[in-house]
Amino acid sequence: MMIMLTSTKPLLAVGLTLSVGAGVSWLQPTDVSAKYTTTPSSLRGKWQTHRDSNGESQFLSISKYGFYVNNFRYGRSVGQPSYFSGKRLTAYRSGYDLVVSQKSPRGYYSLGKNGTDAIWHLKKTRYHGQTVLKSWYYRLGDAVKPIGSSYYYHR
């Protein structure tokens, strides 16, 4: 059985409609994964370092889906605060803004901005009888051996 079309206009209209519909659905935003990036529950809360000899301190606020960092000098905010979200996609939808590593063998988590070197290595521990977040850091440009650590106290 052979179907004969007398006009190609209806066929052309149907084909055009399907191709435009497929193109529009292809451009719709989609999630990279089924779930958002979450922070470890042991690290959540508000944390702050003590002032150093220059009067500088750092404040961290860690929520379920976010990581906020602000620097202070003598109690005044210095520079631009940073917020990394586990719900916000990065440019080109390559992943979420916040990146969280698995727990390391020494108990540290790495939190920071996806695709950058803005990373904090944190673990919850006790220091002089207080619950603190311990952080270690490298010399700039030399990520082989940590050169120091700092402590964030619960606020």
GROMACS .gro file of C-alpha atoms in nm, residues 134-140 145-151:
model
   14
  134LYS     CA    1   4.117   2.311   6.242
  135SER     CA    2   4.242   2.434   5.905
  136TRP     CA    3   4.582   2.386   5.743
  137TYR     CA    4   4.734   2.583   5.459
  138TYR     CA    5   5.019   2.579   5.207
  139ARG     CA    6   5.272   2.836   5.098
  140LEU     CA    7   5.138   3.005   4.785
  145LYS     CA    8   5.366   2.025   5.247
  146PRO     CA    9   5.141   2.231   5.477
  147ILE     CA   10   5.324   2.517   5.647
  148GLY     CA   11   5.076   2.599   5.921
  149SER     CA   12   4.732   2.563   6.071
  150SER     CA   13   4.470   2.788   6.222
  151TYR     CA   14   4.168   2.735   6.443
   0.00000   0.00000   0.00000
